[in-house]
PDB file of C-alpha atoms and ligand atoms in Angstrom:
ATOM      1  CA  MET A   1       0.000   0.000   0.000  1.00  0.00           C
ATOM      2  CA  GLN A   2       1.332   3.392  -0.885  1.00  0.00           C
ATOM      3  CA  LYS A   3       2.155   5.731   1.968  1.00  0.00           C
ATOM      4  CA  LYS A   4       0.674   9.198   1.634  1.00  0.00           C
ATOM      5  CA  GLU A   5       0.460  12.331   3.696  1.00  0.00           C
ATOM      6  CA  ILE A   6      -1.818  15.324   3.581  1.00  0.00           C
ATOM      7  CA  VAL A   7      -0.063  18.665   3.347  1.00  0.00           C
ATOM      8  CA  GLY A   8      -2.439  21.583   3.142  1.00  0.00           C
ATOM      9  CA  ASN A   9      -4.740  20.881   0.237  1.00  0.00           C
ATOM     10  CA  PHE A  10      -2.406  18.321  -1.267  1.00  0.00           C
ATOM     11  CA  GLU A  11      -2.021  14.602  -0.971  1.00  0.00           C
ATOM     12  CA  ILE A  12       1.641  13.777  -1.322  1.00  0.00           C
ATOM     13  CA  SER A  13       2.974  10.318  -1.986  1.00  0.00           C
ATOM     14  CA  LYS A  14       5.729   9.458   0.458  1.00  0.00           C
ATOM     15  CA  ASP A  15       7.139   7.102  -2.128  1.00  0.00           C
ATOM     16  CA  GLY A  16       6.666   9.394  -5.069  1.00  0.00           C
ATOM     17  CA  ALA A  17       9.639  10.897  -6.828  1.00  0.00           C
ATOM     18  CA  VAL A  18       7.909  12.742  -9.647  1.00  0.00           C
ATOM     19  CA  SER A  19       9.526  12.007 -12.944  1.00  0.00           C
ATOM     20  CA  ARG A  20       9.760  14.425 -15.866  1.00  0.00           C
ATOM     21  CA  ARG A  21       7.248  12.332 -17.812  1.00  0.00           C
ATOM     22  CA  GLU A  22       4.833  12.305 -14.913  1.00  0.00           C
ATOM     23  CA  VAL A  23       5.134  16.032 -14.551  1.00  0.00           C
ATOM     24  CA  LEU A  24       4.245  16.541 -18.184  1.00  0.00           C
ATOM     25  CA  MET A  25       1.348  14.161 -17.805  1.00  0.00           C
ATOM     26  CA  MET A  26       0.247  16.006 -14.704  1.00  0.00           C
ATOM     27  CA  GLY A  27       0.161  19.242 -16.609  1.00  0.00           C
ATOM     28  CA  ALA A  28      -1.767  17.689 -19.472  1.00  0.00           C
ATOM     29  CA  LEU A  29      -4.341  16.201 -17.125  1.00  0.00           C
ATOM     30  CA  ALA A  30      -4.756  19.455 -15.264  1.00  0.00           C
ATOM     31  CA  ALA A  31      -5.264  21.282 -18.528  1.00  0.00           C
ATOM     32  CA  THR A  32      -8.142  18.986 -19.401  1.00  0.00           C
ATOM     33  CA  GLY A  33      -9.694  19.223 -15.954  1.00  0.00           C
ATOM     34  CA  LEU A  34      -9.034  15.609 -15.036  1.00  0.00           C
ATOM     35  CA  ALA A  35      -8.066  14.557 -11.551  1.00  0.00           C
ATOM     36  CA  VAL A  36      -4.411  13.827 -10.947  1.00  0.00           C
ATOM     37  CA  ALA A  37      -3.297  10.817  -8.957  1.00  0.00           C
ATOM     38  CA  SER A  38       0.288  10.161  -8.036  1.00  0.00           C
ATOM     39  CA  ASN A  39       1.287   6.577  -8.755  1.00  0.00           C
ATOM     40  CA  SER A  40       5.034   6.763  -8.593  1.00  0.00           C
ATOM     41  CA  GLY A  41       6.701   4.313  -6.288  1.00  0.00           C
ATOM     42  CA  ALA A  42       3.756   1.927  -6.333  1.00  0.00           C
ATOM     43  CA  GLY A  43       4.598  -1.384  -4.765  1.00  0.00           C
ATOM     44  CA  ALA A  44       7.196   0.033  -2.389  1.00  0.00           C
ATOM     45  CA  ALA A  45       7.281  -1.711   0.944  1.00  0.00           C
ATOM     46  CA  GLU A  46       5.204  -0.284   3.752  1.00  0.00           C
ATOM     47  CA  PRO A  47       7.326   0.637   6.769  1.00  0.00           C
ATOM     48  CA  ALA A  48       7.003  -1.776   9.668  1.00  0.00           C
ATOM     49  CA  ALA A  49       4.360  -0.758  12.156  1.00  0.00           C
ATOM     50  CA  ASN A  50       6.929  -0.419  14.922  1.00  0.00           C
ATOM     51  CA  ALA A  51       9.495   1.417  12.796  1.00  0.00           C
ATOM     52  CA  PRO A  52      10.658   4.671  14.380  1.00  0.00           C
ATOM     53  CA  ALA A  53       9.156   7.734  12.757  1.00  0.00           C
ATOM     54  CA  VAL A  54      11.561   9.555  10.449  1.00  0.00           C
ATOM     55  CA  LYS A  55      12.173  13.058  11.686  1.00  0.00           C
ATOM     56  CA  GLU A  56      11.159  15.592   9.079  1.00  0.00           C
ATOM     57  CA  ILE A  57      14.230  17.761   8.991  1.00  0.00           C
ATOM     58  CA  TYR A  58      12.753  19.831   6.166  1.00  0.00           C
ATOM     59  CA  LYS A  59       9.383  21.556   6.324  1.00  0.00           C
ATOM     60  CA  ALA A  60       7.537  22.651   3.211  1.00  0.00           C
ATOM     61  CA  LYS A  61       7.090  26.393   3.071  1.00  0.00           C
ATOM     62  CA  ASP A  62       3.596  27.715   2.529  1.00  0.00           C
ATOM     63  CA  PHE A  63       3.316  29.391  -0.856  1.00  0.00           C
ATOM     64  CA  SER A  64      -0.423  28.693  -1.222  1.00  0.00           C
ATOM     65  CA  ALA A  65      -1.202  32.432  -1.330  1.00  0.00           C
ATOM     66  CA  LEU A  66       0.482  32.590  -4.740  1.00  0.00           C
ATOM     67  CA  ALA A  67      -2.219  30.391  -6.247  1.00  0.00           C
ATOM     68  CA  LYS A  68      -4.880  32.801  -4.984  1.00  0.00           C
ATOM     69  CA  ALA A  69      -2.977  35.945  -5.844  1.00  0.00           C
ATOM     70  CA  GLY A  70      -4.437  36.296  -9.324  1.00  0.00           C
ATOM     71  CA  MET A  71      -1.042  36.650 -10.940  1.00  0.00           C
ATOM     72  CA  PRO A  72      -1.518  37.758 -14.549  1.00  0.00           C
ATOM     73  CA  GLY A  73      -0.435  34.968 -16.860  1.00  0.00           C
ATOM     74  CA  LEU A  74       0.135  32.387 -14.128  1.00  0.00           C
ATOM     75  CA  SER A  75      -3.123  30.615 -13.283  1.00  0.00           C
ATOM     76  CA  ALA A  76      -4.121  29.150  -9.946  1.00  0.00           C
ATOM     77  CA  SER A  77      -4.206  25.684 -11.525  1.00  0.00           C
ATOM     78  CA  GLN A  78      -0.661  26.082 -12.836  1.00  0.00           C
ATOM     79  CA  VAL A  79       0.659  27.253  -9.485  1.00  0.00           C
ATOM     80  CA  GLU A  80      -1.185  24.536  -7.550  1.00  0.00           C
ATOM     81  CA  GLN A  81       0.289  21.792  -9.721  1.00  0.00           C
ATOM     82  CA  HIS A  82       3.731  23.288  -9.313  1.00  0.00           C
ATOM     83  CA  LEU A  83       3.400  23.511  -5.528  1.00  0.00           C
ATOM     84  CA  LYS A  84       2.404  19.864  -5.437  1.00  0.00           C
ATOM     85  CA  LEU A  85       5.622  19.001  -7.224  1.00  0.00           C
ATOM     86  CA  TYR A  86       7.645  21.124  -4.787  1.00  0.00           C
ATOM     87  CA  LYS A  87       6.196  19.300  -1.809  1.00  0.00           C
ATOM     88  CA  GLY A  88       7.258  16.027  -3.380  1.00  0.00           C
ATOM     89  CA  TYR A  89      10.875  17.227  -3.265  1.00  0.00           C
ATOM     90  CA  VAL A  90      10.513  18.173   0.391  1.00  0.00           C
ATOM     91  CA  GLY A  91       9.217  14.672   1.135  1.00  0.00           C
ATOM     92  CA  LYS A  92      12.052  13.000  -0.735  1.00  0.00           C
ATOM     93  CA  SER A  93      14.635  15.228   0.956  1.00  0.00           C
ATOM     94  CA  ASN A  94      13.334  14.058   4.323  1.00  0.00           C
ATOM     95  CA  GLU A  95      13.262  10.449   3.195  1.00  0.00           C
ATOM     96  CA  ILE A  96      16.862  10.506   1.998  1.00  0.00           C
ATOM     97  CA  TYR A  97      18.002  12.309   5.152  1.00  0.00           C
ATOM     98  CA  GLY A  98      16.451   9.547   7.222  1.00  0.00           C
ATOM     99  CA  LYS A  99      17.818   6.695   5.133  1.00  0.00           C
ATOM    100  CA  LEU A 100      21.359   8.052   5.254  1.00  0.00           C
ATOM    101  CA  LYS A 101      21.312   7.501   9.004  1.00  0.00           C
ATOM    102  CA  ASP A 102      20.816   3.771   8.624  1.00  0.00           C
ATOM    103  CA  VAL A 103      22.447   3.013   5.276  1.00  0.00           C
ATOM    104  CA  ASP A 104      24.874   0.121   5.034  1.00  0.00           C
ATOM    105  CA  ILE A 105      28.293   1.773   4.712  1.00  0.00           C
ATOM    106  CA  THR A 106      30.143  -1.537   4.565  1.00  0.00           C
ATOM    107  CA  SER A 107      28.916  -2.087   0.994  1.00  0.00           C
ATOM    108  CA  ALA A 108      30.140   1.313  -0.254  1.00  0.00           C
ATOM    109  CA  ASN A 109      31.018   1.060  -3.933  1.00  0.00           C
ATOM    110  CA  ALA A 110      31.450   3.688  -6.643  1.00  0.00           C
ATOM    111  CA  THR A 111      29.713   1.597  -9.348  1.00  0.00           C
ATOM    112  CA  TYR A 112      26.646   0.883  -7.260  1.00  0.00           C
ATOM    113  CA  SER A 113      25.874   0.893  -3.588  1.00  0.00           C
ATOM    114  CA  PRO A 114      22.929   2.147  -1.536  1.00  0.00           C
ATOM    115  CA  LEU A 115      25.191   4.792  -0.014  1.00  0.00           C
ATOM    116  CA  ARG A 116      26.241   6.058  -3.429  1.00  0.00           C
ATOM    117  CA  GLU A 117      22.656   6.267  -4.662  1.00  0.00           C
ATOM    118  CA  LEU A 118      21.493   8.153  -1.589  1.00  0.00           C
ATOM    119  CA  LEU A 119      24.405  10.592  -1.761  1.00  0.00           C
ATOM    120  CA  MET A 120      23.754  11.252  -5.455  1.00  0.00           C
ATOM    121  CA  GLU A 121      20.007  11.728  -5.209  1.00  0.00           C
ATOM    122  CA  GLN A 122      20.275  13.783  -2.049  1.00  0.00           C
ATOM    123  CA  SER A 123      21.545  16.781  -4.018  1.00  0.00           C
ATOM    124  CA  PHE A 124      18.794  16.321  -6.623  1.00  0.00           C
ATOM    125  CA  ALA A 125      16.032  16.259  -4.006  1.00  0.00           C
ATOM    126  CA  VAL A 126      17.398  19.025  -1.787  1.00  0.00           C
ATOM    127  CA  ASN A 127      18.266  21.336  -4.667  1.00  0.00           C
ATOM    128  CA  GLY A 128      14.843  20.618  -6.176  1.00  0.00           C
ATOM    129  CA  MET A 129      13.328  21.793  -2.900  1.00  0.00           C
ATOM    130  CA  VAL A 130      15.562  24.840  -2.413  1.00  0.00           C
ATOM    131  CA  TYR A 131      15.472  26.182  -5.948  1.00  0.00           C
ATOM    132  CA  HIS A 132      11.669  25.963  -5.935  1.00  0.00           C
ATOM    133  CA  GLU A 133      11.606  27.959  -2.699  1.00  0.00           C
ATOM    134  CA  PHE A 134      13.717  30.673  -4.286  1.00  0.00           C
ATOM    135  CA  TYR A 135      11.463  30.575  -7.358  1.00  0.00           C
ATOM    136  CA  PHE A 136       8.125  30.824  -5.564  1.00  0.00           C
ATOM    137  CA  GLY A 137       9.641  33.335  -3.160  1.00  0.00           C
ATOM    138  CA  ASN A 138      10.476  35.788  -5.943  1.00  0.00           C
ATOM    139  CA  LEU A 139       7.008  35.618  -7.517  1.00  0.00           C
ATOM    140  CA  GLY A 140       3.939  37.641  -6.560  1.00  0.00           C
ATOM    141  CA  GLY A 141       5.319  41.067  -7.414  1.00  0.00           C
ATOM    142  CA  LYS A 142       4.626  43.553 -10.163  1.00  0.00           C
ATOM    143  CA  GLY A 143       7.714  43.104 -12.305  1.00  0.00           C
ATOM    144  CA  GLY A 144       9.060  46.454 -13.447  1.00  0.00           C
ATOM    145  CA  ASP A 145      12.683  47.409 -12.990  1.00  0.00           C
ATOM    146  CA  PRO A 146      15.139  46.552 -10.222  1.00  0.00           C
ATOM    147  CA  GLN A 147      16.032  49.408  -7.880  1.00  0.00           C
ATOM    148  CA  GLY A 148      18.858  50.592  -5.659  1.00  0.00           C
ATOM    149  CA  ASP A 149      21.919  48.446  -5.065  1.00  0.00           C
ATOM    150  CA  LEU A 150      20.426  45.616  -7.134  1.00  0.00           C
ATOM    151  CA  LYS A 151      20.010  47.902 -10.123  1.00  0.00           C
ATOM    152  CA  SER A 152      23.565  49.187  -9.744  1.00  0.00           C
ATOM    153  CA  LEU A 153      25.032  45.678  -9.764  1.00  0.00           C
ATOM    154  CA  LEU A 154      22.854  44.547 -12.663  1.00  0.00           C
ATOM    155  CA  ASP A 155      23.737  47.674 -14.642  1.00  0.00           C
ATOM    156  CA  GLU A 156      27.408  47.041 -13.937  1.00  0.00           C
ATOM    157  CA  ARG A 157      27.065  43.607 -15.497  1.00  0.00           C
ATOM    158  CA  PHE A 158      24.439  44.115 -18.197  1.00  0.00           C
ATOM    159  CA  GLY A 159      24.323  47.847 -18.909  1.00  0.00           C
ATOM    160  CA  SER A 160      20.666  48.595 -18.216  1.00  0.00           C
ATOM    161  CA  PRO A 161      17.486  46.986 -16.807  1.00  0.00           C
ATOM    162  CA  ALA A 162      16.228  46.405 -20.345  1.00  0.00           C
ATOM    163  CA  LYS A 163      19.410  44.576 -21.316  1.00  0.00           C
ATOM    164  CA  PHE A 164      19.259  42.505 -18.141  1.00  0.00           C
ATOM    165  CA  LYS A 165      15.694  41.513 -18.955  1.00  0.00           C
ATOM    166  CA  ASP A 166      16.664  40.540 -22.492  1.00  0.00           C
ATOM    167  CA  PHE A 167      19.534  38.415 -21.154  1.00  0.00           C
ATOM    168  CA  LEU A 168      17.338  36.733 -18.538  1.00  0.00           C
ATOM    169  CA  ILE A 169      14.663  35.872 -21.093  1.00  0.00           C
ATOM    170  CA  ALA A 170      17.278  34.523 -23.506  1.00  0.00           C
ATOM    171  CA  ALA A 171      18.857  32.467 -20.712  1.00  0.00           C
ATOM    172  CA  GLY A 172      15.396  31.084 -19.947  1.00  0.00           C
ATOM    173  CA  LYS A 173      15.076  29.946 -23.549  1.00  0.00           C
ATOM    174  CA  SER A 174      18.487  28.305 -23.543  1.00  0.00           C
ATOM    175  CA  MET A 175      18.244  26.093 -20.456  1.00  0.00           C
ATOM    176  CA  ARG A 176      16.215  22.974 -19.587  1.00  0.00           C
ATOM    177  CA  GLY A 177      15.780  23.457 -15.854  1.00  0.00           C
ATOM    178  CA  TRP A 178      16.795  26.621 -14.089  1.00  0.00           C
ATOM    179  CA  VAL A 179      18.261  30.051 -14.531  1.00  0.00           C
ATOM    180  CA  VAL A 180      19.915  31.473 -11.426  1.00  0.00           C
ATOM    181  CA  VAL A 181      20.850  35.127 -11.083  1.00  0.00           C
ATOM    182  CA  GLY A 182      23.242  35.101  -8.172  1.00  0.00           C
ATOM    183  CA  TYR A 183      25.559  37.234  -6.102  1.00  0.00           C
ATOM    184  CA  ASN A 184      29.042  35.813  -6.436  1.00  0.00           C
ATOM    185  CA  LEU A 185      30.822  36.161  -3.097  1.00  0.00           C
ATOM    186  CA  ARG A 186      34.164  35.872  -4.818  1.00  0.00           C
ATOM    187  CA  GLY A 187      34.392  39.240  -6.464  1.00  0.00           C
ATOM    188  CA  ALA A 188      31.097  40.671  -5.220  1.00  0.00           C
ATOM    189  CA  HIS A 189      29.432  40.695  -8.609  1.00  0.00           C
ATOM    190  CA  ILE A 190      26.350  39.334 -10.318  1.00  0.00           C
ATOM    191  CA  ASP A 191      26.537  36.077 -12.282  1.00  0.00           C
ATOM    192  CA  VAL A 192      23.886  34.226 -14.241  1.00  0.00           C
ATOM    193  CA  TYR A 193      24.016  30.444 -14.244  1.00  0.00           C
ATOM    194  CA  GLY A 194      21.991  27.883 -16.148  1.00  0.00           C
ATOM    195  CA  LEU A 195      21.113  24.403 -14.923  1.00  0.00           C
ATOM    196  CA  ASP A 196      19.593  21.513 -16.833  1.00  0.00           C
ATOM    197  CA  MET A 197      18.932  19.577 -13.624  1.00  0.00           C
ATOM    198  CA  HIS A 198      18.661  20.568  -9.974  1.00  0.00           C
ATOM    199  CA  ASN A 199      22.090  19.202  -9.143  1.00  0.00           C
ATOM    200  CA  MET A 200      23.824  19.887 -12.427  1.00  0.00           C
ATOM    201  CA  TRP A 201      26.233  22.821 -12.733  1.00  0.00           C
ATOM    202  CA  SER A 202      25.192  24.268  -9.404  1.00  0.00           C
ATOM    203  CA  PRO A 203      27.661  27.055  -8.648  1.00  0.00           C
ATOM    204  CA  GLN A 204      29.469  27.334  -5.333  1.00  0.00           C
ATOM    205  CA  ASN A 205      30.038  30.611  -3.522  1.00  0.00           C
ATOM    206  CA  VAL A 206      27.094  32.133  -5.361  1.00  0.00           C
ATOM    207  CA  VAL A 207      23.978  33.193  -3.438  1.00  0.00           C
ATOM    208  CA  PRO A 208      20.805  32.866  -5.520  1.00  0.00           C
ATOM    209  CA  LEU A 209      19.004  36.177  -5.806  1.00  0.00           C
ATOM    210  CA  LEU A 210      16.528  35.541  -8.608  1.00  0.00           C
ATOM    211  CA  VAL A 211      15.558  32.019  -9.667  1.00  0.00           C
ATOM    212  CA  LEU A 212      13.635  31.148 -12.819  1.00  0.00           C
ATOM    213  CA  ASP A 213      12.140  27.692 -13.365  1.00  0.00           C
ATOM    214  CA  VAL A 214      12.023  26.734 -17.048  1.00  0.00           C
ATOM    215  CA  TYR A 215      11.007  23.091 -16.728  1.00  0.00           C
ATOM    216  CA  GLU A 216       7.921  22.429 -18.817  1.00  0.00           C
ATOM    217  CA  HIS A 217       5.915  21.729 -15.676  1.00  0.00           C
ATOM    218  CA  ALA A 218       6.285  25.413 -14.752  1.00  0.00           C
ATOM    219  CA  TYR A 219       4.166  26.575 -17.686  1.00  0.00           C
ATOM    220  CA  MET A 220       2.566  23.677 -19.564  1.00  0.00           C
ATOM    221  CA  VAL A 221      -0.827  24.041 -17.874  1.00  0.00           C
ATOM    222  CA  ASP A 222      -1.054  27.663 -19.026  1.00  0.00           C
ATOM    223  CA  TYR A 223       0.965  27.737 -22.234  1.00  0.00           C
ATOM    224  CA  GLY A 224       1.563  24.240 -23.548  1.00  0.00           C
ATOM    225  CA  ILE A 225       5.048  24.377 -25.039  1.00  0.00           C
ATOM    226  CA  ASP A 226       5.058  28.163 -25.602  1.00  0.00           C
ATOM    227  CA  ARG A 227       7.868  29.016 -23.231  1.00  0.00           C
ATOM    228  CA  ALA A 228       8.292  32.586 -24.518  1.00  0.00           C
ATOM    229  CA  LYS A 229       4.862  33.615 -23.238  1.00  0.00           C
ATOM    230  CA  TYR A 230       5.606  32.045 -19.874  1.00  0.00           C
ATOM    231  CA  LEU A 231       8.895  33.927 -19.598  1.00  0.00           C
ATOM    232  CA  ASP A 232       7.088  37.228 -20.133  1.00  0.00           C
ATOM    233  CA  ALA A 233       4.511  36.272 -17.508  1.00  0.00           C
ATOM    234  CA  PHE A 234       7.255  35.277 -15.078  1.00  0.00           C
ATOM    235  CA  TYR A 235       9.032  38.605 -15.482  1.00  0.00           C
ATOM    236  CA  ASN A 236       5.788  40.569 -15.061  1.00  0.00           C
ATOM    237  CA  ASN A 237       5.174  38.809 -11.722  1.00  0.00           C
ATOM    238  CA  LEU A 238       8.689  39.160 -10.359  1.00  0.00           C
ATOM    239  CA  ASP A 239       9.072  40.633  -6.889  1.00  0.00           C
ATOM    240  CA  PHE A 240      12.231  42.737  -7.117  1.00  0.00           C
ATOM    241  CA  ASP A 241      11.834  43.800  -3.484  1.00  0.00           C
ATOM    242  CA  ILE A 242      12.484  40.203  -2.448  1.00  0.00           C
ATOM    243  CA  VAL A 243      15.414  39.974  -4.839  1.00  0.00           C
ATOM    244  CA  SER A 244      16.858  43.143  -3.290  1.00  0.00           C
ATOM    245  CA  LYS A 245      16.419  41.741   0.236  1.00  0.00           C
ATOM    246  CA  ARG A 246      18.325  38.628  -0.747  1.00  0.00           C
ATOM    247  CA  LEU A 247      21.099  40.798  -2.129  1.00  0.00           C
ATOM    248  CA  ALA A 248      21.267  42.805   1.098  1.00  0.00           C
ATOM    249  CA  LYS A 249      21.706  39.590   3.090  1.00  0.00           C
ATOM    250  CA  ALA A 250      24.323  38.287   0.706  1.00  0.00           C
ATOM    251  CA  ARG A 251      26.217  41.582   0.930  1.00  0.00           C
ATOM    252  CA  LYS A 252      26.716  41.039   4.657  1.00  0.00           C
ATOM    253  CA  CYS A 253      28.817  37.973   4.036  1.00  0.00           C
ATOM    254  CA  GLU A 254      32.557  38.084   3.841  1.00  0.00           C
ATOM    255  CA  SER A 255      33.766  37.891   0.263  1.00  0.00           C
ATOM    256  CA  GLY A 256      34.726  34.394  -0.698  1.00  0.00           C
ATOM    257  CA  GLU A 257      33.054  32.625   2.204  1.00  0.00           C
ATOM    258  CA  MET A 258      30.325  30.063   1.841  1.00  0.00           C
ATOM    259  CA  THR A 259      26.944  31.089   3.135  1.00  0.00           C
ATOM    260  CA  THR A 260      23.226  30.682   2.655  1.00  0.00           C
ATOM    261  CA  VAL A 261      20.416  33.154   2.725  1.00  0.00           C
TER     262      VAL A 261
HETATM  263 FE1  FE2 B   1       9.506  23.463 -10.979  1.00  0.00          FE
END
């Protein structure tokens, strides 16, 4: 029997890593008004009744207000589906954290071993959680132009707000997963990174300031495969005040040191 939990308005499969194909299917079903049922991980063993409860080291953040915010170009249905996916990553991050406590380290092997698999997928699950939190966190605004220190740094790198926007949109068209506008602690400048997967080409010493999700699941409910329209909608709903607050926190860190915001 599949283990599930209720989080807010969502039913999340404890066993359910959501695959790219399932995400696309989810979007297609939502677009046609059909109910969505998670079936990933079916057949996985039920934990023993007397098994100790796994401590949930990660808690899903509540972004449900975004779905009700009436964001132009980003429908409630689209946001709700996306939040459901995010909560799946939180669940898997907790699951991997728990399993790493009990994993057999005597069988460690670089071709295959349970330890290797957990260590590899840990960064996929955790980054999937964290990047989504940055993404949802910088939505819900009115777009426009960056201001203050943020504008100065972006102008230094790109020349003007209009040129930054053009670069961001182009970066969004060129990647398969994420675009990260970050504050590089080594040199105190802005960098833009592209990722095809959550744990692929993730930069170190760079604090994410503005995160753009370009996976198809981020826009397929609203736009099908028309990513360009989604990118415009994303920009028009950006909250530059949040981006500026992230920059202010990053600025407090010593240059070159690792940190998180
Ligand atoms: Fe996403």
